mmCIF file with all atom_site columns, C-alpha atoms in Angstrom:
data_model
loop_
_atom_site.group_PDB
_atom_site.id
_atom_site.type_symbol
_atom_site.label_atom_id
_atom_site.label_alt_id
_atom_site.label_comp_id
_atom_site.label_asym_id
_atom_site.label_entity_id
_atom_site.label_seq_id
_atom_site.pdbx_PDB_ins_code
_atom_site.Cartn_x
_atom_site.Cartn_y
_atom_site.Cartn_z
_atom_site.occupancy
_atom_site.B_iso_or_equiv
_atom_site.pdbx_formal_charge
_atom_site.auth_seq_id
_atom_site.auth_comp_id
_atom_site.auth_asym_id
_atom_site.auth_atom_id
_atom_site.pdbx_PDB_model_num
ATOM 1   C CA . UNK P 1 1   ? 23.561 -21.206 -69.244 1.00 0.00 ? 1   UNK P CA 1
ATOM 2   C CA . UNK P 1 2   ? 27.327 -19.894 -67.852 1.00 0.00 ? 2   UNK P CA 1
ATOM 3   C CA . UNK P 1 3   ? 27.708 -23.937 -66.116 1.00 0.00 ? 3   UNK P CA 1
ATOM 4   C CA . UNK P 1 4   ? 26.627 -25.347 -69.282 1.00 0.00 ? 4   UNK P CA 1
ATOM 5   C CA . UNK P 1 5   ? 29.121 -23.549 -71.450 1.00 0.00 ? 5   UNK P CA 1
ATOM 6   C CA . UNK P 1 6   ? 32.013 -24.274 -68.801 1.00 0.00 ? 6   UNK P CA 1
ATOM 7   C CA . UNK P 1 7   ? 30.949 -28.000 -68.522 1.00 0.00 ? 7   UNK P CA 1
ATOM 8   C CA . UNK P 1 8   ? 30.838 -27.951 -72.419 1.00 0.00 ? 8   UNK P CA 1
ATOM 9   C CA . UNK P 1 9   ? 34.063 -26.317 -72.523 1.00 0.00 ? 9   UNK P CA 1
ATOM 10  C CA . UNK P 1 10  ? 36.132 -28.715 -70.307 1.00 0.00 ? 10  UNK P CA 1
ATOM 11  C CA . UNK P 1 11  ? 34.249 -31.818 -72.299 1.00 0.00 ? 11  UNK P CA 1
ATOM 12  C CA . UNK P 1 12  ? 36.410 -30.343 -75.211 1.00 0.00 ? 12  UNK P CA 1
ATOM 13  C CA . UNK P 1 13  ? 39.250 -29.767 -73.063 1.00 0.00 ? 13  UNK P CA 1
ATOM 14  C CA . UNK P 1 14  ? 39.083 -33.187 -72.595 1.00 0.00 ? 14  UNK P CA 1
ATOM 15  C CA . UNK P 1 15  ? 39.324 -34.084 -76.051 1.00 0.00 ? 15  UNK P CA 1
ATOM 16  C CA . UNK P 1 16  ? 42.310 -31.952 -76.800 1.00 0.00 ? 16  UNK P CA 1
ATOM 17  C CA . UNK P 1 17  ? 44.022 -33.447 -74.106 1.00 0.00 ? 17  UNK P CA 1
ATOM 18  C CA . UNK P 1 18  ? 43.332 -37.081 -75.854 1.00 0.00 ? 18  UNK P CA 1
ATOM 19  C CA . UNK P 1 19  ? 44.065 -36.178 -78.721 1.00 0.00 ? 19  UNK P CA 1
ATOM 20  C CA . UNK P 1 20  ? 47.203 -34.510 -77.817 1.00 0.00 ? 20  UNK P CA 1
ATOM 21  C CA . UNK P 1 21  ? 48.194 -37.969 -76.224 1.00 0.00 ? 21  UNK P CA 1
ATOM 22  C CA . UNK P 1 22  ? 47.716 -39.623 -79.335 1.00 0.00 ? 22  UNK P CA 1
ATOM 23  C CA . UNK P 1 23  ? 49.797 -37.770 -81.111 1.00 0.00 ? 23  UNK P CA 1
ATOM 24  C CA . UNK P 1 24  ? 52.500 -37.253 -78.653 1.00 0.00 ? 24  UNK P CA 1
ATOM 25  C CA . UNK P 1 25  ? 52.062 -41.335 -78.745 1.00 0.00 ? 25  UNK P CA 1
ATOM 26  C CA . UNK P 1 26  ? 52.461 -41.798 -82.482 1.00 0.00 ? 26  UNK P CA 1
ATOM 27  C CA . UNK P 1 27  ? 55.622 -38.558 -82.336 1.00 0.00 ? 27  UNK P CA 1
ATOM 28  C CA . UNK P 1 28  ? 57.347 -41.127 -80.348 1.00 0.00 ? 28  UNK P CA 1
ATOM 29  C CA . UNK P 1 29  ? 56.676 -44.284 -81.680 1.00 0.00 ? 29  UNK P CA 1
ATOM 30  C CA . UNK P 1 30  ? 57.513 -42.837 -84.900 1.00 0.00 ? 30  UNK P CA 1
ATOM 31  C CA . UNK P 1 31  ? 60.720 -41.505 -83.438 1.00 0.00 ? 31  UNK P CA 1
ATOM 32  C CA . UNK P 1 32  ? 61.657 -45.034 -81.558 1.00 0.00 ? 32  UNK P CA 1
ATOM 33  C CA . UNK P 1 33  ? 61.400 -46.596 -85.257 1.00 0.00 ? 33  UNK P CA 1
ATOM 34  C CA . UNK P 1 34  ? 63.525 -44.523 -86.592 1.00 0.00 ? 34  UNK P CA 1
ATOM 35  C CA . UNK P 1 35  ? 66.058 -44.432 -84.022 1.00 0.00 ? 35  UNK P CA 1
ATOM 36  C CA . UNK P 1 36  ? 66.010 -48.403 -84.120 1.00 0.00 ? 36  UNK P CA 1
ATOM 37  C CA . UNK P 1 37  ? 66.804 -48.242 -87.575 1.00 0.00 ? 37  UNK P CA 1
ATOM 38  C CA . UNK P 1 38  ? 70.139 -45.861 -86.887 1.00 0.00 ? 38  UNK P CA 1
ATOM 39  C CA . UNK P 1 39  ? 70.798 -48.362 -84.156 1.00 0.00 ? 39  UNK P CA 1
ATOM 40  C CA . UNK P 1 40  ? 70.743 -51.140 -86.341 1.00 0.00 ? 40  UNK P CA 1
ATOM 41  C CA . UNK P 1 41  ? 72.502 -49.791 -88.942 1.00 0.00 ? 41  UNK P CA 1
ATOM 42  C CA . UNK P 1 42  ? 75.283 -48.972 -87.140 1.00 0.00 ? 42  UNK P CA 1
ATOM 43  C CA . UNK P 1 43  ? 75.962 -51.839 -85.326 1.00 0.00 ? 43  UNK P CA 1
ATOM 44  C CA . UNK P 1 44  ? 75.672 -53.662 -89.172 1.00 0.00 ? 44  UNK P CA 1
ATOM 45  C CA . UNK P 1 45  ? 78.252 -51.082 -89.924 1.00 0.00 ? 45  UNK P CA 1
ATOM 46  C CA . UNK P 1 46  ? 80.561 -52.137 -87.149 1.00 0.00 ? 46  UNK P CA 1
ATOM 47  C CA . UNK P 1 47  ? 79.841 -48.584 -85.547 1.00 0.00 ? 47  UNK P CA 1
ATOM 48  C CA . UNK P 1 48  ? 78.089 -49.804 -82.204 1.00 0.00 ? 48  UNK P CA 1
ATOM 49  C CA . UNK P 1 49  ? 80.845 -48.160 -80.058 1.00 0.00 ? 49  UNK P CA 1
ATOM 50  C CA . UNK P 1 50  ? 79.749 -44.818 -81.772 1.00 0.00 ? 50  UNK P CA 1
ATOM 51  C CA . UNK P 1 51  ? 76.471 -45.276 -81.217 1.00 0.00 ? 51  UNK P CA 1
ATOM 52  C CA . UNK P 1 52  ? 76.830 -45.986 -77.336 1.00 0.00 ? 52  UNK P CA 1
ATOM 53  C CA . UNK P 1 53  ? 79.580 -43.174 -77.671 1.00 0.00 ? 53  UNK P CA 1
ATOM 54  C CA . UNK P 1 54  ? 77.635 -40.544 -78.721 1.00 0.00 ? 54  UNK P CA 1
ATOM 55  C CA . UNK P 1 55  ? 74.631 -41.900 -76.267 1.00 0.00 ? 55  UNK P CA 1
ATOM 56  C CA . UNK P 1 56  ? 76.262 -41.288 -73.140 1.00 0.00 ? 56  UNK P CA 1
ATOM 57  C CA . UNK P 1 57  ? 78.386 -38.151 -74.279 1.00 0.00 ? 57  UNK P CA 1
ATOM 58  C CA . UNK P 1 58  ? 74.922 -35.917 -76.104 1.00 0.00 ? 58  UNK P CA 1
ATOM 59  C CA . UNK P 1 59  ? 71.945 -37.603 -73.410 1.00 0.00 ? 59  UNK P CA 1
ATOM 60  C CA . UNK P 1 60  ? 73.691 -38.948 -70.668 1.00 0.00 ? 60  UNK P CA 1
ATOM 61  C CA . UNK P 1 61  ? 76.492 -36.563 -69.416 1.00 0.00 ? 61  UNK P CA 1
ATOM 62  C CA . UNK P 1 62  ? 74.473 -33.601 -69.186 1.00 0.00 ? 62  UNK P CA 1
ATOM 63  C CA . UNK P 1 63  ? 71.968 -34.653 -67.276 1.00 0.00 ? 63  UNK P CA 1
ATOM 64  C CA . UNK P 1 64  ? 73.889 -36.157 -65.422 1.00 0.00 ? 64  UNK P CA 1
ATOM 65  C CA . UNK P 1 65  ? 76.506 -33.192 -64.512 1.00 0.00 ? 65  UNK P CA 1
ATOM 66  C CA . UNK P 1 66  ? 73.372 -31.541 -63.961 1.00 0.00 ? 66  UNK P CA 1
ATOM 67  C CA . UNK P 1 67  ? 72.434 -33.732 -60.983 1.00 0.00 ? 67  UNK P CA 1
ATOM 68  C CA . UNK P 1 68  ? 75.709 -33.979 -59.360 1.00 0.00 ? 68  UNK P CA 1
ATOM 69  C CA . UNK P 1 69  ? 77.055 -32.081 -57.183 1.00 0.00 ? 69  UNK P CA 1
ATOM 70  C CA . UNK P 1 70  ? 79.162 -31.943 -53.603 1.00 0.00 ? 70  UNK P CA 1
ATOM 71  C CA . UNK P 1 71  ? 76.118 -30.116 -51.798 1.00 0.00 ? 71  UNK P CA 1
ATOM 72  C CA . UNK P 1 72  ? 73.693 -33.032 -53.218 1.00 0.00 ? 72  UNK P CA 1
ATOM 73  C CA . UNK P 1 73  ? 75.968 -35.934 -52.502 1.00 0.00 ? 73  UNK P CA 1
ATOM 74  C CA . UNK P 1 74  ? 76.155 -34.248 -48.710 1.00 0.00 ? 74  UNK P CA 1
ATOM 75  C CA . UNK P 1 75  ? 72.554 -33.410 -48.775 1.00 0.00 ? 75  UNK P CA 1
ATOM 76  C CA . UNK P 1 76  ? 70.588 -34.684 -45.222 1.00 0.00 ? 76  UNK P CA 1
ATOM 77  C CA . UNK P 1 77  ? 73.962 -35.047 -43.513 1.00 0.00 ? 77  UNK P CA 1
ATOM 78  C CA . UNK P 1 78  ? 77.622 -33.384 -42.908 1.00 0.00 ? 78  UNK P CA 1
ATOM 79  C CA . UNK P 1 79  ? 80.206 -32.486 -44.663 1.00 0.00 ? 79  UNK P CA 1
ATOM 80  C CA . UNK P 1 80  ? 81.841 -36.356 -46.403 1.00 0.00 ? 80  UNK P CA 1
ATOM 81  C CA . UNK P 1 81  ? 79.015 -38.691 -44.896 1.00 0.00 ? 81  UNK P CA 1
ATOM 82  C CA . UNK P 1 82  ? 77.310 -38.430 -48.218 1.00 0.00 ? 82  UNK P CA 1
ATOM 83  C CA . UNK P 1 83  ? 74.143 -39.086 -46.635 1.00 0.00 ? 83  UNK P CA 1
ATOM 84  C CA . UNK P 1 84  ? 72.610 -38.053 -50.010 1.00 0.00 ? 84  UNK P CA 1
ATOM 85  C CA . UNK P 1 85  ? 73.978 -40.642 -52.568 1.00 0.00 ? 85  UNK P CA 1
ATOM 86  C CA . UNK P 1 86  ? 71.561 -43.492 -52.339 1.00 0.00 ? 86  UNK P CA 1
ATOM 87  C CA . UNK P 1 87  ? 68.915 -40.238 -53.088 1.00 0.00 ? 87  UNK P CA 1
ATOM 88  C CA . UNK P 1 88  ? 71.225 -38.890 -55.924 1.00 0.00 ? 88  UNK P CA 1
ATOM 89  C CA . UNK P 1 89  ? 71.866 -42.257 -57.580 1.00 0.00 ? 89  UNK P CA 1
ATOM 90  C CA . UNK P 1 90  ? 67.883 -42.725 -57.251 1.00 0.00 ? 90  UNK P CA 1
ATOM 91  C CA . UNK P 1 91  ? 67.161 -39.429 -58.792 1.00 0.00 ? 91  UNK P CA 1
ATOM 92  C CA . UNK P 1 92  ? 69.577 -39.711 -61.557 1.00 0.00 ? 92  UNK P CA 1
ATOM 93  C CA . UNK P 1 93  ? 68.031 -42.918 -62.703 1.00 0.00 ? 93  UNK P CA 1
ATOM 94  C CA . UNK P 1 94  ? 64.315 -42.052 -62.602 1.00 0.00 ? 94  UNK P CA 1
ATOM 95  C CA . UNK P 1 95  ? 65.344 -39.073 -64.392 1.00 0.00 ? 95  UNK P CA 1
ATOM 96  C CA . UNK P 1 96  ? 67.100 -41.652 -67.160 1.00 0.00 ? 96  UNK P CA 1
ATOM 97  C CA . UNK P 1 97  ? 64.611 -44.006 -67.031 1.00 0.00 ? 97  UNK P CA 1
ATOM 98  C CA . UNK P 1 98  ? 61.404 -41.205 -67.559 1.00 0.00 ? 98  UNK P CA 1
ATOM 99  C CA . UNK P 1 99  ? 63.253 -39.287 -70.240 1.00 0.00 ? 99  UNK P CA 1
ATOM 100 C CA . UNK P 1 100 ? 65.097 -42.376 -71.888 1.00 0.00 ? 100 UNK P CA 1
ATOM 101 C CA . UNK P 1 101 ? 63.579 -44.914 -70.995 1.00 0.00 ? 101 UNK P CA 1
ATOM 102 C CA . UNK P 1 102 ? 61.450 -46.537 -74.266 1.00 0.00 ? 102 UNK P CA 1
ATOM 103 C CA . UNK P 1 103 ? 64.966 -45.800 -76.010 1.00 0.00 ? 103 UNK P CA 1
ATOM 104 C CA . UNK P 1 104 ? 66.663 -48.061 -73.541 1.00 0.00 ? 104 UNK P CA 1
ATOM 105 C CA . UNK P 1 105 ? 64.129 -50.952 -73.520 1.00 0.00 ? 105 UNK P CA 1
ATOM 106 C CA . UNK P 1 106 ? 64.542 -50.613 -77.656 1.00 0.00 ? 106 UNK P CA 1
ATOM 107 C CA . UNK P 1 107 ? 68.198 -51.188 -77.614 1.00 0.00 ? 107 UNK P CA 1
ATOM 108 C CA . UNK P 1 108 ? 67.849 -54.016 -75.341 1.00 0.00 ? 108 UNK P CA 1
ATOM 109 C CA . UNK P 1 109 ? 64.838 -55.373 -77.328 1.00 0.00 ? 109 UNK P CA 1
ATOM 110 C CA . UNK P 1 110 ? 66.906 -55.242 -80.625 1.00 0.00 ? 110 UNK P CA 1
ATOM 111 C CA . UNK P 1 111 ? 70.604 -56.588 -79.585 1.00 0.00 ? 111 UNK P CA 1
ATOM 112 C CA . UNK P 1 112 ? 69.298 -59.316 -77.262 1.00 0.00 ? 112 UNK P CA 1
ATOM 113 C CA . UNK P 1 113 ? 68.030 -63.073 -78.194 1.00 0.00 ? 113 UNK P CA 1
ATOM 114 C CA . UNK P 1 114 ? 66.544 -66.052 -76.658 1.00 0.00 ? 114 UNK P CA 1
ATOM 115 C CA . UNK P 1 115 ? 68.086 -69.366 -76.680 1.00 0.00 ? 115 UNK P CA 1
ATOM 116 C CA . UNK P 1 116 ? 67.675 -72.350 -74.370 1.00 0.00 ? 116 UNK P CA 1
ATOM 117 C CA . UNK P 1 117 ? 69.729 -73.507 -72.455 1.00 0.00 ? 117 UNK P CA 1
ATOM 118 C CA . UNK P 1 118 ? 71.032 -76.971 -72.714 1.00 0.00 ? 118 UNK P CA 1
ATOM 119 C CA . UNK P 1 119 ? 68.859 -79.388 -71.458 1.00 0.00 ? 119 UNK P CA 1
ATOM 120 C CA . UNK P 1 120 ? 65.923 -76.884 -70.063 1.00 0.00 ? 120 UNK P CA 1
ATOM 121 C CA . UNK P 1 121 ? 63.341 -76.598 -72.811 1.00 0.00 ? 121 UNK P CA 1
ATOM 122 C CA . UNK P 1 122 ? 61.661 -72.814 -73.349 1.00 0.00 ? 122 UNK P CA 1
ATOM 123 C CA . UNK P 1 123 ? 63.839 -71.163 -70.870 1.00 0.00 ? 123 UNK P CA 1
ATOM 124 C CA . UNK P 1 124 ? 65.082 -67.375 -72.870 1.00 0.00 ? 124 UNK P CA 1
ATOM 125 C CA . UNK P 1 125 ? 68.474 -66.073 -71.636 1.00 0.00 ? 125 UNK P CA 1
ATOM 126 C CA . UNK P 1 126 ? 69.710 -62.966 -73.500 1.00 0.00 ? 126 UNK P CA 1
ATOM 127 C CA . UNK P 1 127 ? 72.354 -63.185 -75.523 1.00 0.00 ? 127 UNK P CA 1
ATOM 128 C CA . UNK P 1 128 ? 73.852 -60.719 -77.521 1.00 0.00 ? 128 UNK P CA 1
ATOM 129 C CA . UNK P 1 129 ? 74.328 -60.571 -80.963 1.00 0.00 ? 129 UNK P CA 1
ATOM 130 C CA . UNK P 1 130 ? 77.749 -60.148 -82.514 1.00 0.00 ? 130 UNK P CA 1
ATOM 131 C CA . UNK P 1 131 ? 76.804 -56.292 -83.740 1.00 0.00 ? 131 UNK P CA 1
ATOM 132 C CA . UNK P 1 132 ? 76.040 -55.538 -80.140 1.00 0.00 ? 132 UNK P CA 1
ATOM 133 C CA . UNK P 1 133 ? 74.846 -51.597 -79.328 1.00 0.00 ? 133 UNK P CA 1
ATOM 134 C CA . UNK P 1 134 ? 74.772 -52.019 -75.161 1.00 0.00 ? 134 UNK P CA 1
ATOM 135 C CA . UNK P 1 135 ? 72.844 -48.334 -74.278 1.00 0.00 ? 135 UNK P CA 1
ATOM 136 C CA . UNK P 1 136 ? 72.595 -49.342 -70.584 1.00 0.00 ? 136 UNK P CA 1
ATOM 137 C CA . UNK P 1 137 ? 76.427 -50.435 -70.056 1.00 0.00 ? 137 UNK P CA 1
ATOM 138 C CA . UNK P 1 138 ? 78.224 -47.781 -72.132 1.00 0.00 ? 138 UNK P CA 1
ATOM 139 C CA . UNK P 1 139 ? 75.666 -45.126 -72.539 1.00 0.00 ? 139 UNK P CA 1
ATOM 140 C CA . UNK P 1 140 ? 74.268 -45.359 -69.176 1.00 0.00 ? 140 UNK P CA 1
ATOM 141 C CA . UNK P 1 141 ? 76.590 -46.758 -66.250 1.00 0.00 ? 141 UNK P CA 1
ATOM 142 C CA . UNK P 1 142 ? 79.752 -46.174 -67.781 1.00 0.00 ? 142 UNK P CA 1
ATOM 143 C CA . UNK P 1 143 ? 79.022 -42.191 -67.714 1.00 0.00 ? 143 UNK P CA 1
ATOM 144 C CA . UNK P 1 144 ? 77.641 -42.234 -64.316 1.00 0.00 ? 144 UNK P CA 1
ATOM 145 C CA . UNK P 1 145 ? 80.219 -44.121 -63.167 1.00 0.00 ? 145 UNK P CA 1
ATOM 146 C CA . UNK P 1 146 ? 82.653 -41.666 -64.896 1.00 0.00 ? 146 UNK P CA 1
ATOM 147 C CA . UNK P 1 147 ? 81.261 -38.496 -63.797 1.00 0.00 ? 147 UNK P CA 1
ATOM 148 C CA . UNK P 1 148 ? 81.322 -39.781 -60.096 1.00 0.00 ? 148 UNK P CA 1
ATOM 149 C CA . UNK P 1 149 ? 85.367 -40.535 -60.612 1.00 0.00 ? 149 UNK P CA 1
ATOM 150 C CA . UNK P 1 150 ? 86.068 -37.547 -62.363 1.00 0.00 ? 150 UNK P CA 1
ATOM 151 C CA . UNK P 1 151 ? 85.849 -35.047 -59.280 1.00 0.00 ? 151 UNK P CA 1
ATOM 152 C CA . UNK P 1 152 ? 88.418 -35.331 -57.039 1.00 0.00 ? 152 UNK P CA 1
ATOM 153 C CA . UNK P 1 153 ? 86.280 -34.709 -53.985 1.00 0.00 ? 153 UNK P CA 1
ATOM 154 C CA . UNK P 1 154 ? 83.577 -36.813 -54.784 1.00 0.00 ? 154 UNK P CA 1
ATOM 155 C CA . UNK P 1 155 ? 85.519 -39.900 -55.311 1.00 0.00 ? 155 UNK P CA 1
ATOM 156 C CA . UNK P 1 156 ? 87.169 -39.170 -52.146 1.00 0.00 ? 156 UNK P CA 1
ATOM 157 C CA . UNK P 1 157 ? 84.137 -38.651 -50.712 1.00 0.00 ? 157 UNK P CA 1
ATOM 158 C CA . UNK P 1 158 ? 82.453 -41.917 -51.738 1.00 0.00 ? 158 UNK P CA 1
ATOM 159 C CA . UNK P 1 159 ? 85.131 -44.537 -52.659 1.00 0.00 ? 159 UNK P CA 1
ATOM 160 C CA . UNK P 1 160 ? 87.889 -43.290 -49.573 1.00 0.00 ? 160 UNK P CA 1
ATOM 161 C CA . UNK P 1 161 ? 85.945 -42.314 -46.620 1.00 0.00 ? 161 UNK P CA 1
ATOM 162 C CA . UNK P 1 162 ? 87.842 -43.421 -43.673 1.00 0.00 ? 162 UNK P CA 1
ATOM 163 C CA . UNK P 1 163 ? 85.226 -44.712 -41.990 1.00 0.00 ? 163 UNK P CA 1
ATOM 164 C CA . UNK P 1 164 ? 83.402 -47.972 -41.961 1.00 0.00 ? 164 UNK P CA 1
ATOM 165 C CA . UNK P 1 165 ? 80.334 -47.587 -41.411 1.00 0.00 ? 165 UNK P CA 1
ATOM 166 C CA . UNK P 1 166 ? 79.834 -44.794 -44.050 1.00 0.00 ? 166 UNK P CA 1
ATOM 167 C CA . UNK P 1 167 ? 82.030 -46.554 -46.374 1.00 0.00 ? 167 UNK P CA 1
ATOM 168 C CA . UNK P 1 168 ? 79.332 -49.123 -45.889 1.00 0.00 ? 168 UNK P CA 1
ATOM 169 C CA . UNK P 1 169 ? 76.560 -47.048 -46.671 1.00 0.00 ? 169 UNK P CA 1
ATOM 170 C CA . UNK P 1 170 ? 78.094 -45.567 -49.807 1.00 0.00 ? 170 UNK P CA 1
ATOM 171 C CA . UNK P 1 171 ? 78.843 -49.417 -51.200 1.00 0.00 ? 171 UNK P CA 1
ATOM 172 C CA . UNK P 1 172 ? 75.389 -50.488 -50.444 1.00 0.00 ? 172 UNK P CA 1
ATOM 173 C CA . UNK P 1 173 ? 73.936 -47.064 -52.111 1.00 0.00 ? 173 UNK P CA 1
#
C-alpha cells in the first residue's frame, strides 16, 4: 500500500510539473507579445536607439560585469595569456542566449524582411526596415564589446599582448 501511494504521488508530481510548463510557456509567450508591441512602438516612435539603449544598459551590462573578470580572462593559464577568453566569451553568450534568447530572435523576427534578390527568384535576405530596433548589435555586442575596453588591464591584456602567438589566440577567440 506505502509503493502505491508513492507511485501515485509522483504520477501527480508529474502533472504539476506539466502543468507548471504550460504556464511558465503561456507567462512567456504572453510576455514576448507584449514586449514586441513596446518594440514596435518605439521604433514607430523614432525611439529604437532607446529601446536598444536601455537593452544593453538594464539586461546586458550586468550580467555581463558579472562574468568578467581578470582572474576569469586568465583562468587555465598565467598571468596575460588569457587562456580563458574563448571560455568567457562562450559563457557570456550561452548565458545571453538561455536567459534572452526568445527576446532576441523576436527583435530580429520583427525588424527584418525578405526580398529577392535581383534576378534569383525566392531567395530571402534580411533587410531592415527603416524603424530598425537591432537587440543583437547595440544591446548585445556593443556592451560586450564595451565592457571588455573599459578596463584598462583587460584591454591590455587582450587587444596589446606582445606576443604573437597569444595575440593570435585572443583574435581567433
Amino acid at each position: 500500500k506505502i509503493r502505491k501511494m508513492e507511485v501515485d504521488s509522483d504520477v501527480h508530481d508529474d502533472d504539476d510539473d506539466e502543468g507548471s510548463k504550460e504556464m511558465k510557456k503561456a507567462i512567456e509567450d504572453e510576455s514576448l507579445l507584449m514586449i514586441g508591441h513596446c518594440l514596435r512602438g518605439l521604433a514607430l516612435l523614432g525611439r529604437g536607439k532607446e529601446a536598444e539603449n536601455t537593452f544593453a544598459r538594464v539586461a546586458i551590462m550586468p550580467l555581463i560585469r558579472s562574468k568578467i573578470s581578470m582572474g576569469r580572462l586568465d583562468e587555465g593559464g598565467s598571468r596575460g595569456e588569457c587562456a580563458g577568453l574563448f571560455s568567457l566569451l562562450d559563457d557570456i553568450a550561452f548565458s545571453i542566449a538561455s536567459t534572452f534568447g526568445s527576446v532576441l530572435q523576436l527583435s530580429e523576427g520583427i525588424f527584418a524582411v525578405s526580398k529577392n534578390d535581383e534576378g534569383v527568384k525566392d531567395v530571402p535576405t534580411q533587410s531592415p526596415l527603416p524603424m530598425e530596433v537591432d537587440l543583437v548589435t547595440c544591446g548585445v555586442w556593443v556592451p560586450i564589446a564595451t565592457a571588455l575596453m573599459a578596463d584598462t588591464g583587460i584591454r591590455m591584456a587582450i587587444f596589446s599582448p606582445g606576443i604573437a602567438s597569444i595575440l593570435q589566440a585572443n583574435y581567433t577567440a
